[in-house]
Short mmCIF file of C-alpha atoms in Angstrom, two decimals:
data_model
loop_
_atom_site.label_atom_id
_atom_site.label_comp_id
_atom_site.label_asym_id
_atom_site.label_seq_id
_atom_site.Cartn_x
_atom_site.Cartn_y
_atom_site.Cartn_z
CA MET C 27 44.70 -5.69 -37.37
CA ARG C 28 42.59 -3.03 -35.65
CA ILE C 29 43.18 0.34 -34.04
CA SER C 30 41.12 1.22 -30.97
CA PRO C 31 41.12 4.22 -28.64
CA THR C 32 43.17 3.74 -25.48
CA LYS C 33 41.38 3.20 -22.17
CA ASP C 34 42.44 6.71 -21.10
CA LYS C 35 40.91 8.24 -24.22
CA ILE C 36 37.72 6.21 -23.76
CA ASP C 37 37.41 7.23 -20.11
CA LYS C 38 38.16 10.89 -20.87
CA SER C 39 35.63 10.96 -23.73
CA ARG C 40 32.86 9.35 -21.72
CA TYR C 41 33.50 11.59 -18.72
CA ARG C 42 33.44 14.79 -20.79
CA VAL C 43 30.31 13.66 -22.65
CA SER C 44 28.46 12.79 -19.44
CA GLN C 45 29.35 16.20 -17.97
CA MET C 46 28.14 17.97 -21.09
CA LEU C 47 24.86 16.03 -21.22
CA LEU C 48 24.08 16.99 -17.61
CA THR C 49 24.55 20.72 -18.26
CA PRO C 50 21.75 22.75 -19.91
CA LEU C 51 24.23 25.43 -21.06
CA VAL C 52 27.81 24.61 -22.05
CA LYS C 53 30.76 26.89 -22.67
CA ILE C 54 31.85 27.14 -26.27
CA GLN C 55 35.40 26.37 -25.08
CA SER C 56 34.23 23.12 -23.48
CA LEU C 57 32.40 22.14 -26.64
CA ALA C 58 35.49 22.88 -28.73
CA GLU C 59 37.58 20.70 -26.41
CA VAL C 60 35.11 17.80 -26.68
CA ILE C 61 35.10 18.10 -30.47
CA GLY C 62 38.92 18.00 -30.35
CA ILE C 63 38.79 14.83 -28.25
CA PHE C 64 36.43 13.22 -30.76
CA VAL C 65 38.59 14.18 -33.74
CA SER C 66 41.69 12.79 -31.99
CA ASN C 67 39.83 9.47 -31.72
CA PHE C 68 38.93 9.25 -35.43
CA PRO C 69 41.81 6.88 -36.27
CA GLY C 70 40.30 4.32 -33.87
CA VAL C 71 36.59 5.10 -34.29
CA GLN C 72 35.55 4.09 -37.80
CA TYR C 73 32.23 5.95 -37.85
CA GLY C 74 33.33 8.87 -35.67
CA PRO C 75 33.34 11.40 -38.54
CA LEU C 76 29.61 10.80 -38.99
CA HIS C 77 28.84 11.87 -35.42
CA TYR C 78 30.23 15.30 -34.70
CA ARG C 79 28.93 17.65 -37.41
CA SER C 80 25.98 18.97 -35.41
CA LEU C 81 28.33 19.73 -32.54
CA GLU C 82 30.61 21.59 -34.94
CA LYS C 83 27.65 23.53 -36.39
CA ASP C 84 26.47 24.49 -32.90
CA LYS C 85 29.98 25.68 -32.01
CA ILE C 86 30.35 27.77 -35.18
CA SER C 87 26.89 29.31 -34.76
CA ALA C 88 27.56 30.16 -31.09
CA LEU C 89 30.92 31.73 -31.95
CA LYS C 90 29.27 33.93 -34.58
CA LYS C 91 26.62 35.07 -32.10
CA SER C 92 29.19 35.77 -29.39
CA HIS C 93 31.64 37.49 -31.78
CA GLY C 94 34.29 34.81 -31.20
CA ASN C 95 34.05 34.68 -27.40
CA PHE C 96 34.86 31.09 -26.37
CA GLY C 97 33.76 31.92 -22.82
CA SER C 98 30.13 32.34 -23.92
CA THR C 99 27.58 29.57 -23.42
CA LEU C 100 25.11 27.80 -25.66
CA ALA C 101 22.32 25.28 -25.41
CA LEU C 102 23.10 22.23 -27.51
CA SER C 103 20.67 21.29 -30.28
CA PRO C 104 18.83 17.95 -30.06
CA SER C 105 20.98 16.56 -32.90
CA SER C 106 24.16 17.52 -31.01
CA ARG C 107 22.86 15.78 -27.91
CA ARG C 108 22.20 12.66 -30.02
CA GLU C 109 25.81 12.81 -31.26
CA LEU C 110 27.11 13.04 -27.70
CA ILE C 111 25.01 10.03 -26.74
CA TRP C 112 26.36 8.12 -29.76
CA TRP C 113 29.93 8.75 -28.59
CA TYR C 114 29.11 7.79 -25.02
CA ASP C 115 27.44 4.54 -26.14
CA ASN C 116 29.93 3.52 -28.84
CA ILE C 117 33.46 4.63 -28.01
CA SER C 118 34.13 1.72 -25.63
CA ASN C 119 33.72 -0.82 -28.44
CA ALA C 120 34.92 1.31 -31.34
CA TYR C 121 37.72 0.29 -33.66
CA CYS C 122 39.02 0.87 -37.15
CA LYS C 123 40.53 -1.84 -39.35
CA ILE C 124 44.08 -1.21 -40.49
CA VAL C 125 43.46 -3.19 -43.69
CA GLN C 126 40.01 -3.53 -45.23
CA ASP C 127 38.74 -6.91 -46.35
CA GLU C 128 38.39 -7.55 -50.06
CA ALA C 129 35.15 -6.15 -51.39
CA SER C 130 32.53 -8.85 -51.82
CA HIS C 131 30.57 -6.70 -54.30
CA ILE C 132 31.43 -3.99 -56.80
CA LEU C 133 28.64 -1.50 -57.35
CA ILE C 134 28.90 0.91 -60.28
CA CYS C 135 26.75 4.05 -59.98
CA ASP C 136 26.18 7.05 -62.20
CA ALA C 137 23.84 10.02 -62.37
CA SER C 138 22.90 12.70 -64.85
CA MET C 139 20.51 15.63 -64.59
CA SER C 140 17.69 13.41 -65.85
CA GLY C 141 18.19 10.18 -63.90
CA TRP C 142 20.42 7.56 -62.33
CA GLY C 143 21.62 4.03 -62.91
CA ALA C 144 23.59 1.30 -61.19
CA LEU C 145 25.13 -2.03 -62.07
CA LEU C 146 25.89 -4.94 -59.73
CA GLY C 147 27.32 -7.85 -61.68
CA ASP C 148 24.69 -8.52 -64.33
CA LYS C 149 21.88 -6.79 -62.40
CA LYS C 150 20.86 -3.28 -63.43
CA VAL C 151 18.64 -0.67 -61.81
CA ASN C 152 17.82 2.85 -62.90
CA GLY C 153 15.31 5.61 -62.53
CA CYS C 154 14.41 9.17 -63.45
CA TRP C 155 14.59 12.12 -61.08
CA ASN C 156 11.39 13.86 -60.06
CA ASP C 157 11.00 17.59 -60.77
CA CYS C 158 12.33 18.58 -57.35
CA GLN C 159 15.39 16.33 -57.67
CA LYS C 160 16.16 17.68 -61.16
CA SER C 161 16.84 21.07 -59.59
CA CYS C 162 19.50 19.63 -57.24
CA HIS C 163 23.25 19.98 -57.78
CA ILE C 164 24.87 17.13 -59.72
CA ASN C 165 27.10 16.22 -56.74
CA TYR C 166 24.00 15.63 -54.63
CA LEU C 167 22.44 13.58 -57.45
CA GLU C 168 25.58 11.42 -57.74
CA LEU C 169 25.34 10.63 -54.02
CA LEU C 170 21.60 10.06 -54.30
CA ALA C 171 22.29 7.54 -57.08
CA VAL C 172 24.58 5.65 -54.68
CA GLN C 173 21.89 5.65 -52.00
CA TYR C 174 19.21 4.45 -54.42
CA ALA C 175 21.51 1.72 -55.73
CA LEU C 176 22.37 0.51 -52.23
CA THR C 177 18.67 0.52 -51.34
CA SER C 178 17.75 -1.34 -54.54
CA PHE C 179 20.30 -4.08 -53.93
CA GLY C 180 20.03 -3.88 -50.13
CA ASP C 181 19.44 -7.56 -49.41
CA THR C 182 22.55 -8.49 -51.37
CA PHE C 183 24.79 -6.31 -49.18
CA SER C 184 23.91 -7.32 -45.66
CA PHE C 185 27.10 -7.66 -43.60
CA THR C 186 29.44 -7.29 -46.58
CA HIS C 187 32.07 -4.89 -47.88
CA VAL C 188 30.83 -3.04 -50.95
CA HIS C 189 33.18 -1.22 -53.32
CA VAL C 190 31.28 1.69 -54.88
CA LEU C 191 32.56 3.02 -58.20
CA SER C 192 31.46 6.45 -59.36
CA ASP C 193 32.80 8.86 -61.96
CA SER C 194 32.17 11.75 -59.54
CA VAL C 195 35.32 12.66 -57.62
CA THR C 196 33.21 14.76 -55.27
CA ALA C 197 30.84 11.89 -54.45
CA VAL C 198 33.74 9.51 -53.85
CA THR C 199 35.47 12.06 -51.61
CA TYR C 200 32.32 12.67 -49.56
CA LEU C 201 31.79 8.92 -49.16
CA ASN C 202 35.41 8.11 -48.28
CA HIS C 203 35.76 10.95 -45.78
CA MET C 204 32.17 10.61 -44.51
CA TRP C 205 31.70 14.37 -44.96
CA GLY C 206 32.66 17.40 -47.00
CA ILE C 207 32.95 21.14 -46.47
CA LYS C 208 30.74 22.62 -49.18
CA SER C 209 27.25 21.14 -48.88
CA ASN C 210 25.10 20.36 -45.84
CA SER C 211 22.65 18.43 -48.03
CA CYS C 212 25.50 16.21 -49.31
CA ASN C 213 26.69 15.72 -45.73
CA ASP C 214 23.22 14.65 -44.62
CA LEU C 215 22.96 12.25 -47.55
CA VAL C 216 26.39 10.74 -46.87
CA GLN C 217 25.41 10.17 -43.25
CA SER C 218 22.26 8.41 -44.42
CA ILE C 219 24.25 6.25 -46.86
CA TRP C 220 26.73 5.15 -44.19
CA GLN C 221 23.96 4.41 -41.70
#
């Protein structure tokens, strides 16, 4: 009950990545094509959406600088190179389950502008935000509450499927899709949570 990329897609992805890693400057068009290949593999690469955002940011930035000229070149950022390496190393064994296993734990998380709390069965954890955190957007704080809860109960979760409940639609959407379009800080936090 798994979906995996075809051998052709794996070979094409690895070939294009290896070519890109060997080149100090890449064409924006080539980068856009590689991103397209990655996105087409998302149905069979469970964690794929976590490993292409830097590439997308580099592409958008280069297009702005070149006034939309896809024939221009750019030097990839170190984070984009790490994403390429991730794809090269992981696509051969990647898969995505068609049906998820039953959750072995249900984790309830919530945040306010003053603090956070979480409940796992009869165990509770909570804390207050520091002054810097109190100035953050509530969507970021809701995700931070999830991260703190997972960290607090970390030993309980090893190698299990955790169902996270939150009253924040935005936090749930970011977590389920492994990214969002509005906030880079939320994207970074979601990546950290999934890792």
